[in-house]
């Protein structure tokens, strides 16, 4: 395990690192997740040539610190991620990022040129979305006020998302989890989709569960983003079909 101070409070981001050559690969988790459990099998898969791999946790999640004076916006997460990678000596990395982590990775690539050399998004959030009453199986975190969520709304989320997602969500700071979810719902300006389309200098791919093509896929393809379906998978592609996921990464990443 490695770490770097990324915030004036002294808060540290931490990551599990697998040894290998450069350029490095950086794996970023989604909302309420943590990178090592989600990516360990894929990062070590024999289909992928060995590279230095950082399975990193964003502030407020997993094994990273939980500063209370951190805003937990997508932009703040992106800047903290960039700082951690700089202190780890990482530049020109291949970034593989899931869901909310994909939104953070897009912002990081746009705000910190040279940090990301290849961007692979895994069913990532590209657009803001309206806050609606929570549905079964969804987190619905952004539908709560912050104090409402911290004082007890999290228990409803726990019961709604089920034991698998909660196994990592329970490690998150409650305020950090809520603020991140609210920022994700609000999106960025320009939107994550617009930022992604504008990142023409780097290879980009968007992986989705086969049969559930993302909105605006044609626009993404026209902008040079490879949009690829992964069979026999749901939102957590790397867990649902790690074999197909790893073999797809092998075709997208530098050898």
PDB file of C-alpha atoms in Angstrom:
ATOM      1  CA  UNK A   1       0.000   0.000   0.000  1.00  0.00           C
ATOM      2  CA  UNK A   2       1.214   3.505  -0.889  1.00  0.00           C
ATOM      3  CA  UNK A   3      -0.054   6.986  -0.046  1.00  0.00           C
ATOM      4  CA  UNK A   4       0.371  10.678  -0.779  1.00  0.00           C
ATOM      5  CA  UNK A   5      -0.772  13.849   0.962  1.00  0.00           C
ATOM      6  CA  UNK A   6      -3.209  15.601  -1.371  1.00  0.00           C
ATOM      7  CA  UNK A   7      -4.979  18.175   0.809  1.00  0.00           C
ATOM      8  CA  UNK A   8      -3.873  21.072   3.075  1.00  0.00           C
ATOM      9  CA  UNK A   9      -5.333  19.198   6.066  1.00  0.00           C
ATOM     10  CA  UNK A  10      -2.714  16.498   5.547  1.00  0.00           C
ATOM     11  CA  UNK A  11      -5.299  14.039   4.219  1.00  0.00           C
ATOM     12  CA  UNK A  12      -3.804  11.172   2.274  1.00  0.00           C
ATOM     13  CA  UNK A  13      -4.997   9.218  -0.711  1.00  0.00           C
ATOM     14  CA  UNK A  14      -3.943   5.578  -0.663  1.00  0.00           C
ATOM     15  CA  UNK A  15      -3.611   2.899  -3.262  1.00  0.00           C
ATOM     16  CA  UNK A  16      -2.630  -0.712  -3.718  1.00  0.00           C
ATOM     17  CA  UNK A  17       0.219  -0.913  -6.226  1.00  0.00           C
ATOM     18  CA  UNK A  18       1.219  -3.832  -8.420  1.00  0.00           C
ATOM     19  CA  UNK A  19       4.789  -3.692  -9.769  1.00  0.00           C
ATOM     20  CA  UNK A  20       5.628  -3.457 -13.439  1.00  0.00           C
ATOM     21  CA  UNK A  21       6.996  -1.207 -16.135  1.00  0.00           C
ATOM     22  CA  UNK A  22       5.848   2.168 -17.323  1.00  0.00           C
ATOM     23  CA  UNK A  23       3.566   3.640 -18.502  1.00  0.00           C
ATOM     24  CA  UNK A  24       1.498   3.066 -15.413  1.00  0.00           C
ATOM     25  CA  UNK A  25      -2.121   2.020 -15.303  1.00  0.00           C
ATOM     26  CA  UNK A  26      -4.443   3.740 -12.838  1.00  0.00           C
ATOM     27  CA  UNK A  27      -7.724   2.135 -11.797  1.00  0.00           C
ATOM     28  CA  UNK A  28     -10.434   4.394 -10.327  1.00  0.00           C
ATOM     29  CA  UNK A  29     -13.568   3.120  -8.570  1.00  0.00           C
ATOM     30  CA  UNK A  30     -17.169   4.274  -8.695  1.00  0.00           C
ATOM     31  CA  UNK A  31     -19.492   5.824  -6.101  1.00  0.00           C
ATOM     32  CA  UNK A  32     -19.448   3.937  -2.816  1.00  0.00           C
ATOM     33  CA  UNK A  33     -16.809   1.540  -4.077  1.00  0.00           C
ATOM     34  CA  UNK A  34     -13.087   0.976  -3.557  1.00  0.00           C
ATOM     35  CA  UNK A  35     -10.605   0.028  -6.233  1.00  0.00           C
ATOM     36  CA  UNK A  36      -8.787  -3.069  -4.979  1.00  0.00           C
ATOM     37  CA  UNK A  37     -11.832  -5.372  -4.631  1.00  0.00           C
ATOM     38  CA  UNK A  38     -13.255  -4.214  -7.949  1.00  0.00           C
ATOM     39  CA  UNK A  39     -10.099  -4.363 -10.063  1.00  0.00           C
ATOM     40  CA  UNK A  40      -7.639  -6.816  -8.480  1.00  0.00           C
ATOM     41  CA  UNK A  41      -8.550  -9.760 -10.702  1.00  0.00           C
ATOM     42  CA  UNK A  42      -8.397  -7.719 -13.877  1.00  0.00           C
ATOM     43  CA  UNK A  43      -5.222  -5.801 -12.991  1.00  0.00           C
ATOM     44  CA  UNK A  44      -3.377  -9.098 -12.526  1.00  0.00           C
ATOM     45  CA  UNK A  45      -4.997 -10.882 -15.476  1.00  0.00           C
ATOM     46  CA  UNK A  46      -2.532 -12.759 -17.721  1.00  0.00           C
ATOM     47  CA  UNK A  47      -4.125 -11.239 -20.844  1.00  0.00           C
ATOM     48  CA  UNK A  48      -2.699  -7.852 -19.852  1.00  0.00           C
ATOM     49  CA  UNK A  49       1.033  -7.214 -20.240  1.00  0.00           C
ATOM     50  CA  UNK A  50       2.543  -6.449 -16.834  1.00  0.00           C
ATOM     51  CA  UNK A  51       2.574  -2.732 -16.012  1.00  0.00           C
ATOM     52  CA  UNK A  52       2.867  -0.713 -12.864  1.00  0.00           C
ATOM     53  CA  UNK A  53      -0.747  -0.560 -11.666  1.00  0.00           C
ATOM     54  CA  UNK A  54      -2.244   1.740  -9.046  1.00  0.00           C
ATOM     55  CA  UNK A  55      -5.633   0.687  -7.632  1.00  0.00           C
ATOM     56  CA  UNK A  56      -6.427   4.017  -6.026  1.00  0.00           C
ATOM     57  CA  UNK A  57      -9.165   5.159  -3.653  1.00  0.00           C
ATOM     58  CA  UNK A  58     -10.546   8.689  -3.871  1.00  0.00           C
ATOM     59  CA  UNK A  59     -10.717  10.833  -0.758  1.00  0.00           C
ATOM     60  CA  UNK A  60     -13.604   9.763   1.459  1.00  0.00           C
ATOM     61  CA  UNK A  61     -13.660   6.213   0.102  1.00  0.00           C
ATOM     62  CA  UNK A  62     -12.030   2.888   0.867  1.00  0.00           C
ATOM     63  CA  UNK A  63      -8.602   3.173   2.483  1.00  0.00           C
ATOM     64  CA  UNK A  64      -8.114   6.888   1.785  1.00  0.00           C
ATOM     65  CA  UNK A  65      -8.614   9.626   4.367  1.00  0.00           C
ATOM     66  CA  UNK A  66     -11.890  11.458   4.969  1.00  0.00           C
ATOM     67  CA  UNK A  67     -11.196  15.183   5.394  1.00  0.00           C
ATOM     68  CA  UNK A  68     -14.270  17.040   6.594  1.00  0.00           C
ATOM     69  CA  UNK A  69     -13.202  20.323   4.965  1.00  0.00           C
ATOM     70  CA  UNK A  70     -12.978  18.804   1.475  1.00  0.00           C
ATOM     71  CA  UNK A  71     -15.760  19.739  -0.952  1.00  0.00           C
ATOM     72  CA  UNK A  72     -16.007  16.279  -2.608  1.00  0.00           C
ATOM     73  CA  UNK A  73     -16.985  17.806  -5.955  1.00  0.00           C
ATOM     74  CA  UNK A  74     -15.916  16.055  -9.139  1.00  0.00           C
ATOM     75  CA  UNK A  75     -13.409  18.833  -9.746  1.00  0.00           C
ATOM     76  CA  UNK A  76     -11.933  18.549  -6.249  1.00  0.00           C
ATOM     77  CA  UNK A  77     -11.667  14.768  -6.606  1.00  0.00           C
ATOM     78  CA  UNK A  78      -9.959  15.216  -9.984  1.00  0.00           C
ATOM     79  CA  UNK A  79      -7.403  17.650  -8.569  1.00  0.00           C
ATOM     80  CA  UNK A  80      -6.685  15.395  -5.578  1.00  0.00           C
ATOM     81  CA  UNK A  81      -6.251  12.411  -7.903  1.00  0.00           C
ATOM     82  CA  UNK A  82      -3.847  14.409 -10.070  1.00  0.00           C
ATOM     83  CA  UNK A  83      -1.843  15.433  -7.010  1.00  0.00           C
ATOM     84  CA  UNK A  84      -1.591  11.837  -5.802  1.00  0.00           C
ATOM     85  CA  UNK A  85      -0.405  10.676  -9.206  1.00  0.00           C
ATOM     86  CA  UNK A  86       2.159  13.446  -9.485  1.00  0.00           C
ATOM     87  CA  UNK A  87       3.563  12.545  -6.085  1.00  0.00           C
ATOM     88  CA  UNK A  88       3.636   8.902  -7.168  1.00  0.00           C
ATOM     89  CA  UNK A  89       5.703   9.908 -10.190  1.00  0.00           C
ATOM     90  CA  UNK A  90       2.948   9.005 -12.628  1.00  0.00           C
ATOM     91  CA  UNK A  91       2.455  10.830 -15.921  1.00  0.00           C
ATOM     92  CA  UNK A  92       1.084   9.727 -19.265  1.00  0.00           C
ATOM     93  CA  UNK A  93      -0.914   6.998 -17.552  1.00  0.00           C
ATOM     94  CA  UNK A  94      -3.596   4.713 -18.882  1.00  0.00           C
ATOM     95  CA  UNK A  95      -6.602   5.449 -16.671  1.00  0.00           C
ATOM     96  CA  UNK A  96      -9.367   2.870 -16.324  1.00  0.00           C
ATOM     97  CA  UNK A  97     -12.300   4.385 -14.456  1.00  0.00           C
ATOM     98  CA  UNK A  98     -15.740   3.088 -13.525  1.00  0.00           C
ATOM     99  CA  UNK A  99     -19.040   4.937 -13.184  1.00  0.00           C
ATOM    100  CA  UNK A 100     -18.557   8.037 -10.985  1.00  0.00           C
ATOM    101  CA  UNK A 101     -14.808   7.450 -11.164  1.00  0.00           C
ATOM    102  CA  UNK A 102     -15.096   7.841 -14.912  1.00  0.00           C
ATOM    103  CA  UNK A 103     -16.544  11.309 -14.447  1.00  0.00           C
ATOM    104  CA  UNK A 104     -13.635  12.178 -12.143  1.00  0.00           C
ATOM    105  CA  UNK A 105     -11.129  10.779 -14.654  1.00  0.00           C
ATOM    106  CA  UNK A 106     -12.578  12.858 -17.505  1.00  0.00           C
ATOM    107  CA  UNK A 107     -12.296  16.015 -15.423  1.00  0.00           C
ATOM    108  CA  UNK A 108      -8.742  15.103 -14.370  1.00  0.00           C
ATOM    109  CA  UNK A 109      -7.703  14.530 -17.983  1.00  0.00           C
ATOM    110  CA  UNK A 110      -9.186  17.883 -19.014  1.00  0.00           C
ATOM    111  CA  UNK A 111      -7.743  19.881 -16.100  1.00  0.00           C
ATOM    112  CA  UNK A 112      -4.306  18.265 -16.002  1.00  0.00           C
ATOM    113  CA  UNK A 113      -2.908  17.818 -19.530  1.00  0.00           C
ATOM    114  CA  UNK A 114      -0.217  15.176 -19.782  1.00  0.00           C
ATOM    115  CA  UNK A 115      -1.475  13.210 -16.810  1.00  0.00           C
ATOM    116  CA  UNK A 116      -3.654  10.834 -18.839  1.00  0.00           C
ATOM    117  CA  UNK A 117      -2.400   9.238 -22.058  1.00  0.00           C
ATOM    118  CA  UNK A 118      -5.224   6.708 -22.517  1.00  0.00           C
ATOM    119  CA  UNK A 119      -8.696   6.975 -21.025  1.00  0.00           C
ATOM    120  CA  UNK A 120     -10.955   3.925 -20.696  1.00  0.00           C
ATOM    121  CA  UNK A 121     -14.346   4.615 -19.175  1.00  0.00           C
ATOM    122  CA  UNK A 122     -16.389   1.768 -17.755  1.00  0.00           C
ATOM    123  CA  UNK A 123     -20.124   2.567 -17.941  1.00  0.00           C
ATOM    124  CA  UNK A 124     -19.228   6.044 -16.717  1.00  0.00           C
ATOM    125  CA  UNK A 125     -21.459   9.013 -15.918  1.00  0.00           C
ATOM    126  CA  UNK A 126     -21.308  11.557 -18.734  1.00  0.00           C
ATOM    127  CA  UNK A 127     -24.306  13.784 -18.025  1.00  0.00           C
ATOM    128  CA  UNK A 128     -25.999  15.450 -15.058  1.00  0.00           C
ATOM    129  CA  UNK A 129     -29.231  13.824 -14.007  1.00  0.00           C
ATOM    130  CA  UNK A 130     -32.356  14.956 -12.169  1.00  0.00           C
ATOM    131  CA  UNK A 131     -32.672  13.985  -8.538  1.00  0.00           C
ATOM    132  CA  UNK A 132     -35.746  11.772  -8.278  1.00  0.00           C
ATOM    133  CA  UNK A 133     -37.203   9.598  -5.509  1.00  0.00           C
ATOM    134  CA  UNK A 134     -34.905   6.598  -4.980  1.00  0.00           C
ATOM    135  CA  UNK A 135     -35.686   3.390  -6.847  1.00  0.00           C
ATOM    136  CA  UNK A 136     -35.019  -0.147  -5.625  1.00  0.00           C
ATOM    137  CA  UNK A 137     -31.438  -1.182  -6.320  1.00  0.00           C
ATOM    138  CA  UNK A 138     -30.209   2.407  -6.813  1.00  0.00           C
ATOM    139  CA  UNK A 139     -28.399   4.489  -4.232  1.00  0.00           C
ATOM    140  CA  UNK A 140     -30.636   7.579  -4.464  1.00  0.00           C
ATOM    141  CA  UNK A 141     -28.127   9.336  -2.210  1.00  0.00           C
ATOM    142  CA  UNK A 142     -28.464  12.720  -3.908  1.00  0.00           C
ATOM    143  CA  UNK A 143     -32.203  12.759  -3.203  1.00  0.00           C
ATOM    144  CA  UNK A 144     -31.476  13.366   0.494  1.00  0.00           C
ATOM    145  CA  UNK A 145     -30.312  16.554   2.114  1.00  0.00           C
ATOM    146  CA  UNK A 146     -26.857  16.177   3.634  1.00  0.00           C
ATOM    147  CA  UNK A 147     -28.021  16.248   7.259  1.00  0.00           C
ATOM    148  CA  UNK A 148     -30.958  13.998   6.424  1.00  0.00           C
ATOM    149  CA  UNK A 149     -28.612  11.462   4.878  1.00  0.00           C
ATOM    150  CA  UNK A 150     -26.053  11.572   7.689  1.00  0.00           C
ATOM    151  CA  UNK A 151     -28.658  11.357  10.438  1.00  0.00           C
ATOM    152  CA  UNK A 152     -30.349   8.247   9.094  1.00  0.00           C
ATOM    153  CA  UNK A 153     -30.980   8.316   5.368  1.00  0.00           C
ATOM    154  CA  UNK A 154     -27.869   6.191   4.882  1.00  0.00           C
ATOM    155  CA  UNK A 155     -29.689   3.286   6.522  1.00  0.00           C
ATOM    156  CA  UNK A 156     -32.356   3.387   3.813  1.00  0.00           C
ATOM    157  CA  UNK A 157     -29.600   3.440   1.196  1.00  0.00           C
ATOM    158  CA  UNK A 158     -27.935   0.457   2.868  1.00  0.00           C
ATOM    159  CA  UNK A 159     -31.140  -1.531   2.706  1.00  0.00           C
ATOM    160  CA  UNK A 160     -31.849  -0.464  -0.874  1.00  0.00           C
ATOM    161  CA  UNK A 161     -28.466  -1.182  -2.477  1.00  0.00           C
ATOM    162  CA  UNK A 162     -28.007  -4.640  -0.962  1.00  0.00           C
ATOM    163  CA  UNK A 163     -25.078  -6.370   0.740  1.00  0.00           C
ATOM    164  CA  UNK A 164     -22.664  -6.442  -2.207  1.00  0.00           C
ATOM    165  CA  UNK A 165     -22.563  -2.708  -2.876  1.00  0.00           C
ATOM    166  CA  UNK A 166     -22.876  -1.920   0.818  1.00  0.00           C
ATOM    167  CA  UNK A 167     -19.790  -4.011   1.574  1.00  0.00           C
ATOM    168  CA  UNK A 168     -17.662  -1.174   0.172  1.00  0.00           C
ATOM    169  CA  UNK A 169     -20.105   1.720   0.547  1.00  0.00           C
ATOM    170  CA  UNK A 170     -20.047   1.262   4.332  1.00  0.00           C
ATOM    171  CA  UNK A 171     -16.344   2.208   4.267  1.00  0.00           C
ATOM    172  CA  UNK A 172     -17.112   5.658   2.848  1.00  0.00           C
ATOM    173  CA  UNK A 173     -17.388   8.832   4.871  1.00  0.00           C
ATOM    174  CA  UNK A 174     -21.091   9.679   4.985  1.00  0.00           C
ATOM    175  CA  UNK A 175     -20.673  13.369   4.193  1.00  0.00           C
ATOM    176  CA  UNK A 176     -18.117  12.632   1.522  1.00  0.00           C
ATOM    177  CA  UNK A 177     -20.391  10.027  -0.030  1.00  0.00           C
ATOM    178  CA  UNK A 178     -23.328  12.421  -0.069  1.00  0.00           C
ATOM    179  CA  UNK A 179     -21.395  15.404  -1.410  1.00  0.00           C
ATOM    180  CA  UNK A 180     -19.866  13.279  -4.158  1.00  0.00           C
ATOM    181  CA  UNK A 181     -23.293  11.941  -5.164  1.00  0.00           C
ATOM    182  CA  UNK A 182     -24.748  15.456  -5.265  1.00  0.00           C
ATOM    183  CA  UNK A 183     -21.860  16.728  -7.408  1.00  0.00           C
ATOM    184  CA  UNK A 184     -22.251  13.760  -9.745  1.00  0.00           C
ATOM    185  CA  UNK A 185     -25.956  14.539 -10.197  1.00  0.00           C
ATOM    186  CA  UNK A 186     -25.202  18.207 -10.886  1.00  0.00           C
ATOM    187  CA  UNK A 187     -22.402  17.375 -13.302  1.00  0.00           C
ATOM    188  CA  UNK A 188     -19.743  19.778 -14.491  1.00  0.00           C
ATOM    189  CA  UNK A 189     -19.553  22.841 -16.732  1.00  0.00           C
ATOM    190  CA  UNK A 190     -18.902  21.948 -19.525  1.00  0.00           C
ATOM    191  CA  UNK A 191     -20.528  18.571 -18.974  1.00  0.00           C
ATOM    192  CA  UNK A 192     -18.420  15.434 -18.652  1.00  0.00           C
ATOM    193  CA  UNK A 193     -19.658  14.381 -22.102  1.00  0.00           C
ATOM    194  CA  UNK A 194     -18.507  17.664 -23.636  1.00  0.00           C
ATOM    195  CA  UNK A 195     -15.130  17.389 -21.915  1.00  0.00           C
ATOM    196  CA  UNK A 196     -14.725  13.814 -23.156  1.00  0.00           C
ATOM    197  CA  UNK A 197     -15.548  14.791 -26.725  1.00  0.00           C
ATOM    198  CA  UNK A 198     -12.983  17.588 -26.496  1.00  0.00           C
ATOM    199  CA  UNK A 199     -10.139  15.302 -25.368  1.00  0.00           C
ATOM    200  CA  UNK A 200      -9.122  14.610 -28.949  1.00  0.00           C
ATOM    201  CA  UNK A 201      -5.408  14.377 -28.173  1.00  0.00           C
ATOM    202  CA  UNK A 202      -5.728  11.081 -26.286  1.00  0.00           C
ATOM    203  CA  UNK A 203      -7.215   7.684 -27.192  1.00  0.00           C
ATOM    204  CA  UNK A 204     -10.571   7.218 -25.456  1.00  0.00           C
ATOM    205  CA  UNK A 205     -12.932   4.289 -25.055  1.00  0.00           C
ATOM    206  CA  UNK A 206     -16.299   3.795 -23.401  1.00  0.00           C
ATOM    207  CA  UNK A 207     -17.214   0.250 -22.330  1.00  0.00           C
ATOM    208  CA  UNK A 208     -20.822  -0.643 -21.616  1.00  0.00           C
ATOM    209  CA  UNK A 209     -22.876  -3.758 -20.840  1.00  0.00           C
ATOM    210  CA  UNK A 210     -23.730  -5.313 -24.196  1.00  0.00           C
ATOM    211  CA  UNK A 211     -27.345  -4.575 -25.122  1.00  0.00           C
ATOM    212  CA  UNK A 212     -27.460  -1.330 -23.135  1.00  0.00           C
ATOM    213  CA  UNK A 213     -25.692   1.148 -25.418  1.00  0.00           C
ATOM    214  CA  UNK A 214     -25.222   4.544 -23.782  1.00  0.00           C
ATOM    215  CA  UNK A 215     -27.142   7.622 -24.833  1.00  0.00           C
ATOM    216  CA  UNK A 216     -25.351   9.586 -27.511  1.00  0.00           C
ATOM    217  CA  UNK A 217     -23.147   6.678 -28.576  1.00  0.00           C
ATOM    218  CA  UNK A 218     -23.120   7.904 -32.164  1.00  0.00           C
ATOM    219  CA  UNK A 219     -21.881  11.326 -31.104  1.00  0.00           C
ATOM    220  CA  UNK A 220     -19.114   9.703 -29.069  1.00  0.00           C
ATOM    221  CA  UNK A 221     -18.028   7.525 -31.984  1.00  0.00           C
ATOM    222  CA  UNK A 222     -18.044  10.537 -34.303  1.00  0.00           C
ATOM    223  CA  UNK A 223     -15.678  12.240 -31.854  1.00  0.00           C
ATOM    224  CA  UNK A 224     -13.266   9.308 -32.001  1.00  0.00           C
ATOM    225  CA  UNK A 225     -14.334   7.521 -28.817  1.00  0.00           C
ATOM    226  CA  UNK A 226     -14.410   3.750 -29.178  1.00  0.00           C
ATOM    227  CA  UNK A 227     -17.765   2.580 -27.785  1.00  0.00           C
ATOM    228  CA  UNK A 228     -17.657  -1.147 -27.046  1.00  0.00           C
ATOM    229  CA  UNK A 229     -20.183  -3.554 -25.548  1.00  0.00           C
ATOM    230  CA  UNK A 230     -19.012  -6.238 -23.100  1.00  0.00           C
ATOM    231  CA  UNK A 231     -21.149  -9.413 -23.122  1.00  0.00           C
ATOM    232  CA  UNK A 232     -22.736 -11.041 -20.094  1.00  0.00           C
ATOM    233  CA  UNK A 233     -22.261  -8.049 -17.849  1.00  0.00           C
ATOM    234  CA  UNK A 234     -24.137  -5.397 -15.974  1.00  0.00           C
ATOM    235  CA  UNK A 235     -22.955  -2.065 -14.614  1.00  0.00           C
ATOM    236  CA  UNK A 236     -20.047  -3.673 -12.724  1.00  0.00           C
ATOM    237  CA  UNK A 237     -18.440  -5.026 -15.878  1.00  0.00           C
ATOM    238  CA  UNK A 238     -15.086  -5.855 -14.282  1.00  0.00           C
ATOM    239  CA  UNK A 239     -16.811  -8.064 -11.718  1.00  0.00           C
ATOM    240  CA  UNK A 240     -19.502  -9.554 -13.935  1.00  0.00           C
ATOM    241  CA  UNK A 241     -17.223 -10.664 -16.782  1.00  0.00           C
ATOM    242  CA  UNK A 242     -13.577 -10.105 -15.816  1.00  0.00           C
ATOM    243  CA  UNK A 243     -12.316 -12.322 -18.637  1.00  0.00           C
ATOM    244  CA  UNK A 244     -13.982 -10.310 -21.406  1.00  0.00           C
ATOM    245  CA  UNK A 245     -13.161  -7.069 -19.647  1.00  0.00           C
ATOM    246  CA  UNK A 246      -9.451  -7.889 -19.365  1.00  0.00           C
ATOM    247  CA  UNK A 247      -9.215  -9.075 -22.957  1.00  0.00           C
ATOM    248  CA  UNK A 248     -10.924  -5.896 -24.155  1.00  0.00           C
ATOM    249  CA  UNK A 249      -8.491  -3.785 -22.128  1.00  0.00           C
ATOM    250  CA  UNK A 250      -5.628  -5.685 -23.753  1.00  0.00           C
ATOM    251  CA  UNK A 251      -6.821  -4.477 -27.165  1.00  0.00           C
ATOM    252  CA  UNK A 252      -7.098  -0.863 -25.985  1.00  0.00           C
ATOM    253  CA  UNK A 253      -4.024  -0.360 -23.813  1.00  0.00           C
ATOM    254  CA  UNK A 254      -0.426   0.110 -24.973  1.00  0.00           C
ATOM    255  CA  UNK A 255       1.342  -3.266 -25.123  1.00  0.00           C
TER     256      UNK A 255
END
